[in-house]
Short mmCIF file of C-alpha atoms in Angstrom, two decimals:
data_model
loop_
_atom_site.label_atom_id
_atom_site.label_comp_id
_atom_site.label_asym_id
_atom_site.label_seq_id
_atom_site.Cartn_x
_atom_site.Cartn_y
_atom_site.Cartn_z
CA MET F 1 -46.12 45.09 31.85
CA SER F 2 -43.57 47.85 32.33
CA LYS F 3 -44.09 50.90 30.19
CA GLN F 4 -41.97 51.13 27.08
CA THR F 5 -41.03 54.31 25.27
CA SER F 6 -41.87 54.42 21.56
CA LYS F 7 -40.22 57.77 20.84
CA GLN F 8 -36.95 57.79 18.95
CA LEU F 9 -34.17 59.53 20.85
CA ASP F 10 -32.58 62.50 19.12
CA TYR F 11 -29.23 62.25 17.36
CA ASN F 12 -27.22 64.11 20.01
CA THR F 13 -28.52 61.86 22.78
CA LEU F 14 -27.71 58.77 20.73
CA ARG F 15 -24.20 60.07 20.14
CA GLN F 16 -23.71 60.52 23.90
CA ILE F 17 -25.06 57.03 24.63
CA PHE F 18 -22.78 55.27 22.16
CA ALA F 19 -19.80 57.38 23.15
CA ARG F 20 -20.26 56.00 26.67
CA PHE F 21 -20.64 52.43 25.40
CA HIS F 22 -17.45 52.92 23.38
CA ALA F 23 -15.55 54.36 26.32
CA GLN F 24 -16.58 51.43 28.51
CA GLU F 25 -15.82 48.73 25.89
CA PRO F 26 -14.10 49.99 22.71
CA GLU F 27 -14.04 46.60 20.97
CA PRO F 28 -17.04 44.53 22.11
CA LYS F 29 -17.02 40.91 21.00
CA GLY F 30 -19.72 38.33 20.48
CA GLU F 31 -19.75 35.58 23.08
CA LEU F 32 -20.21 32.62 20.72
CA GLU F 33 -16.93 30.71 20.35
CA HIS F 34 -15.75 29.99 16.81
CA VAL F 35 -12.53 29.45 14.86
CA ASN F 36 -13.55 30.46 11.32
CA ALA F 37 -16.50 31.70 9.28
CA TYR F 38 -18.04 28.23 9.03
CA THR F 39 -17.99 27.53 12.76
CA LEU F 40 -19.44 30.99 13.35
CA VAL F 41 -22.38 30.24 11.05
CA VAL F 42 -22.95 26.91 12.78
CA ALA F 43 -22.70 28.41 16.28
CA VAL F 44 -25.15 31.22 15.50
CA ALA F 45 -27.60 28.79 13.89
CA LEU F 46 -27.41 26.55 16.96
CA SER F 47 -27.95 29.51 19.30
CA ALA F 48 -31.59 30.07 18.28
CA GLN F 49 -33.71 29.65 21.44
CA ALA F 50 -30.57 28.67 23.36
CA THR F 51 -27.96 30.46 25.44
CA ASP F 52 -24.50 31.31 24.13
CA ALA F 53 -22.99 29.52 27.14
CA GLY F 54 -24.93 26.36 26.35
CA VAL F 55 -23.92 26.46 22.70
CA ASN F 56 -20.26 27.06 23.56
CA LYS F 57 -20.24 24.08 25.91
CA ALA F 58 -21.55 21.85 23.12
CA THR F 59 -19.41 23.19 20.28
CA ARG F 60 -16.00 23.14 21.99
CA GLY F 61 -15.71 19.43 21.33
CA LEU F 62 -17.61 19.60 18.05
CA PHE F 63 -15.37 22.16 16.42
CA LYS F 64 -12.26 20.17 17.33
CA VAL F 65 -13.42 17.43 14.98
CA ALA F 66 -15.63 19.32 12.51
CA ASP F 67 -14.48 22.85 11.72
CA THR F 68 -15.23 22.72 7.98
CA PRO F 69 -18.33 21.73 6.00
CA GLN F 70 -16.65 18.58 4.68
CA LYS F 71 -15.55 17.46 8.14
CA MET F 72 -19.13 18.00 9.34
CA LEU F 73 -20.43 15.81 6.53
CA ASP F 74 -17.84 13.19 7.42
CA LEU F 75 -18.96 13.32 11.06
CA GLY F 76 -22.55 12.65 10.00
CA GLU F 77 -25.86 13.69 11.48
CA GLU F 78 -25.78 11.15 14.32
CA GLY F 79 -22.26 12.18 15.24
CA LEU F 80 -23.31 15.83 15.25
CA ILE F 81 -26.30 15.03 17.46
CA GLU F 82 -24.03 13.44 20.05
CA HIS F 83 -22.29 16.80 20.44
CA ILE F 84 -25.34 19.11 20.42
CA LYS F 85 -28.08 17.08 22.13
CA THR F 86 -27.96 19.39 25.16
CA ILE F 87 -29.14 22.27 22.93
CA GLY F 88 -32.82 22.93 22.40
CA LEU F 89 -34.34 21.76 19.09
CA TYR F 90 -31.13 19.83 18.43
CA LYS F 91 -32.66 17.32 16.00
CA GLN F 92 -33.92 19.96 13.58
CA LYS F 93 -30.77 22.01 14.01
CA ALA F 94 -28.66 18.96 13.20
CA LYS F 95 -30.60 18.42 9.98
CA ASN F 96 -30.13 22.06 9.02
CA VAL F 97 -26.40 22.02 9.75
CA MET F 98 -25.93 18.92 7.59
CA LYS F 99 -27.97 20.39 4.71
CA MET F 100 -26.11 23.68 5.02
CA SER F 101 -22.75 21.92 5.02
CA ARG F 102 -23.62 19.96 1.89
CA ILE F 103 -24.68 23.12 0.06
CA LEU F 104 -21.48 24.90 1.10
CA VAL F 105 -19.38 22.01 -0.22
CA GLU F 106 -21.31 21.49 -3.46
CA GLU F 107 -22.12 25.10 -4.39
CA TYR F 108 -19.55 27.29 -2.64
CA GLY F 109 -16.40 25.17 -2.64
CA GLY F 110 -16.59 24.72 1.11
CA GLU F 111 -16.41 28.48 1.72
CA VAL F 112 -18.96 30.63 3.55
CA PRO F 113 -20.41 33.29 1.19
CA SER F 114 -20.13 36.96 2.10
CA SER F 115 -23.52 38.14 0.82
CA ARG F 116 -26.66 38.34 2.93
CA ALA F 117 -28.82 36.78 0.21
CA ALA F 118 -26.50 33.79 -0.15
CA LEU F 119 -26.26 33.30 3.59
CA GLN F 120 -30.03 33.49 4.03
CA SER F 121 -30.48 30.84 1.35
CA LEU F 122 -28.73 28.31 3.59
CA PRO F 123 -30.91 25.99 5.73
CA GLY F 124 -31.28 27.26 9.29
CA VAL F 125 -29.85 30.69 8.48
CA GLY F 126 -32.27 33.59 8.86
CA ARG F 127 -31.63 37.32 8.60
CA LYS F 128 -30.35 37.58 12.17
CA THR F 129 -27.80 34.80 11.68
CA ALA F 130 -26.71 36.28 8.35
CA ASN F 131 -26.24 39.70 9.93
CA VAL F 132 -24.16 38.28 12.77
CA VAL F 133 -21.84 36.56 10.30
CA LEU F 134 -21.61 39.64 8.06
CA ASN F 135 -20.77 41.80 11.06
CA MET F 136 -18.41 39.56 12.99
CA TRP F 137 -16.55 37.89 10.11
CA TRP F 138 -16.80 40.20 7.14
CA GLY F 139 -16.79 43.52 9.01
CA VAL F 140 -20.09 44.71 7.56
CA PRO F 141 -22.01 47.06 9.92
CA ALA F 142 -25.05 44.77 9.84
CA GLN F 143 -27.42 44.81 12.80
CA ALA F 144 -28.53 41.44 14.17
CA VAL F 145 -31.61 42.17 16.27
CA ASP F 146 -32.26 39.58 18.98
CA THR F 147 -34.61 39.73 21.97
CA HIS F 148 -32.12 41.80 23.98
CA ILE F 149 -31.74 44.46 21.28
CA PHE F 150 -35.48 44.54 20.64
CA ARG F 151 -36.13 45.14 24.35
CA VAL F 152 -33.38 47.70 24.85
CA GLY F 153 -34.23 49.51 21.62
CA ASN F 154 -37.83 49.97 22.66
CA ARG F 155 -37.31 50.50 26.38
CA THR F 156 -34.70 53.23 25.94
CA GLY F 157 -35.82 54.82 22.70
CA ILE F 158 -32.46 54.00 21.10
CA ALA F 159 -34.19 52.05 18.32
CA PRO F 160 -37.95 51.68 18.85
CA GLY F 161 -40.04 49.49 16.62
CA LYS F 162 -42.95 47.04 16.62
CA ASN F 163 -40.89 44.23 15.08
CA VAL F 164 -37.25 43.29 14.59
CA ASP F 165 -37.13 44.65 11.03
CA VAL F 166 -38.24 48.10 12.17
CA VAL F 167 -35.75 48.06 15.06
CA GLU F 168 -32.97 47.03 12.64
CA ARG F 169 -33.80 49.95 10.36
CA ALA F 170 -33.98 52.34 13.32
CA ILE F 171 -30.43 51.37 14.32
CA GLU F 172 -29.16 51.78 10.76
CA ASP F 173 -30.96 55.08 10.21
CA ASN F 174 -30.35 56.82 13.53
CA ILE F 175 -27.18 55.63 15.28
CA PRO F 176 -24.09 57.65 14.26
CA ALA F 177 -22.11 55.98 11.50
CA GLU F 178 -18.90 55.62 13.52
CA TYR F 179 -20.74 53.41 16.03
CA GLN F 180 -22.61 51.19 13.54
CA GLN F 181 -20.01 48.41 13.41
CA HIS F 182 -20.26 47.57 17.11
CA ALA F 183 -23.78 48.84 17.82
CA HIS F 184 -25.49 45.46 18.02
CA HIS F 185 -22.82 44.04 20.33
CA TRP F 186 -23.06 46.99 22.71
CA LEU F 187 -26.85 46.67 22.78
CA ILE F 188 -26.81 42.89 23.25
CA LEU F 189 -24.35 43.11 26.15
CA HIS F 190 -26.27 45.98 27.71
CA GLY F 191 -29.51 44.00 27.49
CA ARG F 192 -27.95 40.78 28.72
CA TYR F 193 -26.15 42.17 31.77
CA VAL F 194 -27.71 45.53 32.69
CA CYS F 195 -31.02 46.33 30.99
CA LYS F 196 -32.51 42.94 31.85
CA ALA F 197 -36.04 41.94 30.96
CA ARG F 198 -37.67 41.54 34.37
CA LYS F 199 -35.56 43.76 36.55
CA PRO F 200 -33.23 46.16 34.77
CA MET F 201 -30.22 47.15 36.81
CA CYS F 202 -30.74 50.88 36.39
CA GLY F 203 -28.48 51.71 39.34
CA ASN F 204 -25.53 50.24 37.42
CA CYS F 205 -26.48 51.74 34.05
CA ILE F 206 -24.02 54.13 32.41
CA ILE F 207 -26.80 55.75 30.34
CA ARG F 208 -29.39 56.06 33.10
CA ASP F 209 -29.52 59.86 32.90
CA LEU F 210 -30.10 59.73 29.14
CA CYS F 211 -32.72 56.97 29.20
CA PRO F 212 -36.42 58.00 29.25
CA TYR F 213 -37.62 54.63 30.63
CA GLU F 214 -40.19 55.52 33.31
CA ASP F 215 -40.03 52.44 35.55
CA LYS F 216 -36.38 52.71 36.54
CA THR F 217 -35.22 50.49 39.40
CA LEU F 218 -33.11 51.73 42.26
#
């Protein structure tokens, strides 16, 4: 296994790193397609152990007919399955989406709540999903730590930690405040397209000179 750094980078280095991310992409966006808060929650819940591209392919047709909790209930579980059966764990995800939709209709008037606790109480919505929704829809600088962020955070020293909760806190505690809103998107995109798991593309990395990762590729 490639060596990972466990040392937290200093504040000045972090500021330089995120200034470069900002200069390259001032307004990074998530890649999951959605049309409102509800479809965002559904898309993120469906994306667990699946690719964004695969989820988008399935939900383009789905969200044309079911873009609210009530419309999803009207579609029914079998109808939902027909749209998402190409996604991993689709049967359990379909059950969760239907339960979530019913709760939103019966307890929240069909609206998606804006609190982390309320979001996490919904079936199929964990902390990562809640943080994505808080960040992307409500503008809260919440940090949704996925496998890409966990890897990049530890490999580079941007946000080291033994688990996702520690990495999340490292981002919140150490990355300059003005970069918090977009931090998780910059890190996800960097991990997805540059700092890849098996063979990071260090030659194309805009923070290569600031990164202490020992096993850099050419």
